[in-house]
Amino acid sequence: PDRIIIGECRGGETLDMLQAMNTGHEGSLTTCHANTPRDAIARLETMVMMAGFEMPIKAMRTQIASAVDLIVQSNRMQGGARKVTHITEIVGMEQETIVMQDIFRFNQDGVDENGRAVGHFVATGIRPTFMDRLESNGVRLPASTFRERIMMRD
């Protein structure tokens, strides 16, 4: 297959997924439950440990940083609506730490008269490092896509 799509990672299968993603299955995806993009990385680490193999933490994080390009975080907001709250890039490793940067995020400003979360979506001004790969595959986005600004109020 060219891609692997796993509905939800919940345990030791996470190690198999990461290994497959690191052997030429670009464009693969999965879901996991976590509160933030950083928590998603910690959850992946925990689930890899559930596979029962002794793996040094640095090796595990290197596998994750190599396999995962992007985390799209969705949260249930006050009032019940789900919103994409972060689009975060995995940049690589520094020492034993996975380096991440937000590309887009939702900032909650408050709640409306109906008790629903209101806020705005922002572009952080950071151009993802994987854009060269996208462009070499024919995906072209204007540079203004990533210009720091409020994109939409919701």
PDB file of C-alpha atoms in Angstrom:
ATOM      1  CA  PRO A   1       0.000   0.000   0.000  1.00  0.00           C
ATOM      2  CA  ASP A   2       1.001   3.627  -0.467  1.00  0.00           C
ATOM      3  CA  ARG A   3      -0.689   4.772   2.731  1.00  0.00           C
ATOM      4  CA  ILE A   4      -1.808   3.287   5.993  1.00  0.00           C
ATOM      5  CA  ILE A   5      -4.909   4.642   7.727  1.00  0.00           C
ATOM      6  CA  ILE A   6      -5.648   3.486  11.254  1.00  0.00           C
ATOM      7  CA  GLY A   7      -8.904   4.672  12.800  1.00  0.00           C
ATOM      8  CA  GLU A   8      -7.561   5.043  16.316  1.00  0.00           C
ATOM      9  CA  CYS A   9      -4.391   4.021  18.093  1.00  0.00           C
ATOM     10  CA  ARG A  10      -5.088   2.734  21.575  1.00  0.00           C
ATOM     11  CA  GLY A  11      -2.203   0.430  22.431  1.00  0.00           C
ATOM     12  CA  GLY A  12       0.777  -1.523  21.234  1.00  0.00           C
ATOM     13  CA  GLU A  13      -0.257  -1.322  17.567  1.00  0.00           C
ATOM     14  CA  THR A  14       1.165   2.203  17.699  1.00  0.00           C
ATOM     15  CA  LEU A  15       4.687   0.780  17.366  1.00  0.00           C
ATOM     16  CA  ASP A  16       3.683  -1.126  14.219  1.00  0.00           C
ATOM     17  CA  MET A  17       2.071   2.023  12.829  1.00  0.00           C
ATOM     18  CA  LEU A  18       5.196   4.133  13.447  1.00  0.00           C
ATOM     19  CA  GLN A  19       7.445   1.507  11.888  1.00  0.00           C
ATOM     20  CA  ALA A  20       5.221   1.324   8.807  1.00  0.00           C
ATOM     21  CA  MET A  21       5.148   5.122   8.505  1.00  0.00           C
ATOM     22  CA  ASN A  22       8.940   5.142   8.654  1.00  0.00           C
ATOM     23  CA  THR A  23       9.298   2.656   5.792  1.00  0.00           C
ATOM     24  CA  GLY A  24       7.843   4.634   2.914  1.00  0.00           C
ATOM     25  CA  HIS A  25       4.147   4.936   3.723  1.00  0.00           C
ATOM     26  CA  GLU A  26       4.010   8.729   3.544  1.00  0.00           C
ATOM     27  CA  GLY A  27       0.586  10.293   3.868  1.00  0.00           C
ATOM     28  CA  SER A  28      -0.516   7.769   6.460  1.00  0.00           C
ATOM     29  CA  LEU A  29      -2.678   8.837   9.364  1.00  0.00           C
ATOM     30  CA  THR A  30      -4.243   7.780  12.607  1.00  0.00           C
ATOM     31  CA  THR A  31      -6.068   9.294  15.536  1.00  0.00           C
ATOM     32  CA  CYS A  32      -5.407   9.223  19.254  1.00  0.00           C
ATOM     33  CA  HIS A  33      -6.994  10.875  22.242  1.00  0.00           C
ATOM     34  CA  ALA A  34      -5.036  13.684  23.899  1.00  0.00           C
ATOM     35  CA  ASN A  35      -5.671  17.163  25.279  1.00  0.00           C
ATOM     36  CA  THR A  36      -2.955  19.013  23.343  1.00  0.00           C
ATOM     37  CA  PRO A  37      -0.482  18.279  20.551  1.00  0.00           C
ATOM     38  CA  ARG A  38       2.296  17.857  23.158  1.00  0.00           C
ATOM     39  CA  ASP A  39       0.066  15.421  25.080  1.00  0.00           C
ATOM     40  CA  ALA A  40      -0.482  13.495  21.826  1.00  0.00           C
ATOM     41  CA  ILE A  41       3.261  12.861  21.647  1.00  0.00           C
ATOM     42  CA  ALA A  42       3.269  11.630  25.263  1.00  0.00           C
ATOM     43  CA  ARG A  43       0.289   9.354  24.474  1.00  0.00           C
ATOM     44  CA  LEU A  44       2.125   7.895  21.474  1.00  0.00           C
ATOM     45  CA  GLU A  45       5.118   7.177  23.717  1.00  0.00           C
ATOM     46  CA  THR A  46       2.888   5.462  26.274  1.00  0.00           C
ATOM     47  CA  MET A  47       1.159   3.375  23.631  1.00  0.00           C
ATOM     48  CA  VAL A  48       4.486   2.314  22.102  1.00  0.00           C
ATOM     49  CA  MET A  49       5.518   1.088  25.562  1.00  0.00           C
ATOM     50  CA  MET A  50       2.335  -1.003  25.630  1.00  0.00           C
ATOM     51  CA  ALA A  51       3.790  -3.100  22.780  1.00  0.00           C
ATOM     52  CA  GLY A  52       5.990  -4.779  25.391  1.00  0.00           C
ATOM     53  CA  PHE A  53       9.369  -4.047  23.801  1.00  0.00           C
ATOM     54  CA  GLU A  54      12.140  -2.363  25.739  1.00  0.00           C
ATOM     55  CA  MET A  55      13.020   0.696  23.688  1.00  0.00           C
ATOM     56  CA  PRO A  56      15.120   3.644  24.850  1.00  0.00           C
ATOM     57  CA  ILE A  57      13.064   6.838  25.084  1.00  0.00           C
ATOM     58  CA  LYS A  58      15.325   8.641  22.603  1.00  0.00           C
ATOM     59  CA  ALA A  59      14.842   5.864  20.021  1.00  0.00           C
ATOM     60  CA  MET A  60      11.088   5.996  20.556  1.00  0.00           C
ATOM     61  CA  ARG A  61      10.987   9.777  20.157  1.00  0.00           C
ATOM     62  CA  THR A  62      13.187   9.587  17.070  1.00  0.00           C
ATOM     63  CA  GLN A  63      10.693   7.117  15.533  1.00  0.00           C
ATOM     64  CA  ILE A  64       7.804   9.475  16.344  1.00  0.00           C
ATOM     65  CA  ALA A  65       9.585  12.601  15.065  1.00  0.00           C
ATOM     66  CA  SER A  66      10.488  10.817  11.839  1.00  0.00           C
ATOM     67  CA  ALA A  67       7.016   9.371  11.234  1.00  0.00           C
ATOM     68  CA  VAL A  68       4.779  12.287  12.219  1.00  0.00           C
ATOM     69  CA  ASP A  69       4.776  15.530  10.238  1.00  0.00           C
ATOM     70  CA  LEU A  70       1.615  17.139  11.528  1.00  0.00           C
ATOM     71  CA  ILE A  71      -0.804  16.961  14.445  1.00  0.00           C
ATOM     72  CA  VAL A  72      -4.324  18.263  13.937  1.00  0.00           C
ATOM     73  CA  GLN A  73      -5.878  18.795  17.381  1.00  0.00           C
ATOM     74  CA  SER A  74      -9.658  18.927  17.733  1.00  0.00           C
ATOM     75  CA  ASN A  75     -11.283  19.817  21.053  1.00  0.00           C
ATOM     76  CA  ARG A  76     -14.872  19.902  22.253  1.00  0.00           C
ATOM     77  CA  MET A  77     -15.395  23.506  23.258  1.00  0.00           C
ATOM     78  CA  GLN A  78     -17.753  25.017  25.811  1.00  0.00           C
ATOM     79  CA  GLY A  79     -21.251  24.719  24.383  1.00  0.00           C
ATOM     80  CA  GLY A  80     -20.494  21.357  22.755  1.00  0.00           C
ATOM     81  CA  ALA A  81     -19.049  22.329  19.389  1.00  0.00           C
ATOM     82  CA  ARG A  82     -15.827  20.720  18.214  1.00  0.00           C
ATOM     83  CA  LYS A  83     -13.170  22.959  16.741  1.00  0.00           C
ATOM     84  CA  VAL A  84      -9.748  22.398  15.294  1.00  0.00           C
ATOM     85  CA  THR A  85      -7.643  24.125  17.948  1.00  0.00           C
ATOM     86  CA  HIS A  86      -4.118  23.431  16.675  1.00  0.00           C
ATOM     87  CA  ILE A  87      -2.354  22.473  13.501  1.00  0.00           C
ATOM     88  CA  THR A  88       1.118  21.707  14.771  1.00  0.00           C
ATOM     89  CA  GLU A  89       4.194  20.612  12.864  1.00  0.00           C
ATOM     90  CA  ILE A  90       6.732  18.152  14.212  1.00  0.00           C
ATOM     91  CA  VAL A  91      10.039  19.764  13.244  1.00  0.00           C
ATOM     92  CA  GLY A  92      12.475  17.123  14.497  1.00  0.00           C
ATOM     93  CA  MET A  93      14.585  16.389  17.553  1.00  0.00           C
ATOM     94  CA  GLU A  94      16.849  18.453  19.790  1.00  0.00           C
ATOM     95  CA  GLN A  95      18.706  16.214  22.219  1.00  0.00           C
ATOM     96  CA  GLU A  96      15.895  13.970  23.551  1.00  0.00           C
ATOM     97  CA  THR A  97      13.058  16.435  22.949  1.00  0.00           C
ATOM     98  CA  ILE A  98      10.647  16.424  20.016  1.00  0.00           C
ATOM     99  CA  VAL A  99      10.487  19.956  18.625  1.00  0.00           C
ATOM    100  CA  MET A 100       7.052  21.215  17.589  1.00  0.00           C
ATOM    101  CA  GLN A 101       5.664  24.475  16.225  1.00  0.00           C
ATOM    102  CA  ASP A 102       2.087  25.663  15.801  1.00  0.00           C
ATOM    103  CA  ILE A 103       1.209  26.622  12.225  1.00  0.00           C
ATOM    104  CA  PHE A 104      -2.436  27.528  12.954  1.00  0.00           C
ATOM    105  CA  ARG A 105      -4.429  27.651  16.199  1.00  0.00           C
ATOM    106  CA  PHE A 106      -7.766  28.673  17.662  1.00  0.00           C
ATOM    107  CA  ASN A 107      -7.748  31.216  20.484  1.00  0.00           C
ATOM    108  CA  GLN A 108     -10.888  31.289  22.614  1.00  0.00           C
ATOM    109  CA  ASP A 109     -11.966  34.835  23.526  1.00  0.00           C
ATOM    110  CA  GLY A 110     -14.917  33.906  25.716  1.00  0.00           C
ATOM    111  CA  VAL A 111     -18.445  32.545  25.443  1.00  0.00           C
ATOM    112  CA  ASP A 112     -21.503  33.988  23.724  1.00  0.00           C
ATOM    113  CA  GLU A 113     -24.975  34.529  25.205  1.00  0.00           C
ATOM    114  CA  ASN A 114     -25.806  30.882  24.429  1.00  0.00           C
ATOM    115  CA  GLY A 115     -22.818  29.535  26.375  1.00  0.00           C
ATOM    116  CA  ARG A 116     -20.857  28.607  23.249  1.00  0.00           C
ATOM    117  CA  ALA A 117     -17.140  29.235  22.926  1.00  0.00           C
ATOM    118  CA  VAL A 118     -16.201  32.116  20.629  1.00  0.00           C
ATOM    119  CA  GLY A 119     -12.773  33.065  19.422  1.00  0.00           C
ATOM    120  CA  HIS A 120     -10.584  33.403  16.389  1.00  0.00           C
ATOM    121  CA  PHE A 121      -8.361  31.265  14.216  1.00  0.00           C
ATOM    122  CA  VAL A 122      -4.840  32.558  13.672  1.00  0.00           C
ATOM    123  CA  ALA A 123      -1.975  31.801  11.367  1.00  0.00           C
ATOM    124  CA  THR A 124       1.185  31.961  13.477  1.00  0.00           C
ATOM    125  CA  GLY A 125       3.414  33.242  10.670  1.00  0.00           C
ATOM    126  CA  ILE A 126       5.430  30.026  10.505  1.00  0.00           C
ATOM    127  CA  ARG A 127       5.832  28.342   7.112  1.00  0.00           C
ATOM    128  CA  PRO A 128       5.941  24.565   7.615  1.00  0.00           C
ATOM    129  CA  THR A 129       9.278  22.939   6.876  1.00  0.00           C
ATOM    130  CA  PHE A 130       7.565  20.263   4.761  1.00  0.00           C
ATOM    131  CA  MET A 131       6.307  22.775   2.175  1.00  0.00           C
ATOM    132  CA  ASP A 132       9.164  21.915  -0.197  1.00  0.00           C
ATOM    133  CA  ARG A 133       7.957  18.290  -0.250  1.00  0.00           C
ATOM    134  CA  LEU A 134       4.379  19.395  -0.915  1.00  0.00           C
ATOM    135  CA  GLU A 135       5.465  21.694  -3.728  1.00  0.00           C
ATOM    136  CA  SER A 136       7.592  18.969  -5.326  1.00  0.00           C
ATOM    137  CA  ASN A 137       4.385  16.896  -5.427  1.00  0.00           C
ATOM    138  CA  GLY A 138       2.439  19.689  -7.134  1.00  0.00           C
ATOM    139  CA  VAL A 139       0.732  21.219  -4.087  1.00  0.00           C
ATOM    140  CA  ARG A 140       1.302  24.964  -4.202  1.00  0.00           C
ATOM    141  CA  LEU A 141      -0.014  27.336  -1.560  1.00  0.00           C
ATOM    142  CA  PRO A 142       0.453  31.088  -1.667  1.00  0.00           C
ATOM    143  CA  ALA A 143       3.014  32.419   0.817  1.00  0.00           C
ATOM    144  CA  SER A 144       0.234  34.534   2.345  1.00  0.00           C
ATOM    145  CA  THR A 145      -1.385  31.325   3.647  1.00  0.00           C
ATOM    146  CA  PHE A 146       1.076  31.341   6.525  1.00  0.00           C
ATOM    147  CA  ARG A 147       1.338  35.116   7.083  1.00  0.00           C
ATOM    148  CA  GLU A 148       0.747  35.936  10.775  1.00  0.00           C
ATOM    149  CA  ARG A 149      -2.828  37.144  11.074  1.00  0.00           C
ATOM    150  CA  ILE A 150      -6.303  36.474  12.371  1.00  0.00           C
ATOM    151  CA  MET A 151      -7.852  34.267   9.715  1.00  0.00           C
ATOM    152  CA  MET A 152     -11.435  33.978  10.905  1.00  0.00           C
ATOM    153  CA  ARG A 153     -13.569  34.808  13.912  1.00  0.00           C
ATOM    154  CA  ASP A 154     -15.950  32.150  15.182  1.00  0.00           C
TER     155      ASP A 154
END
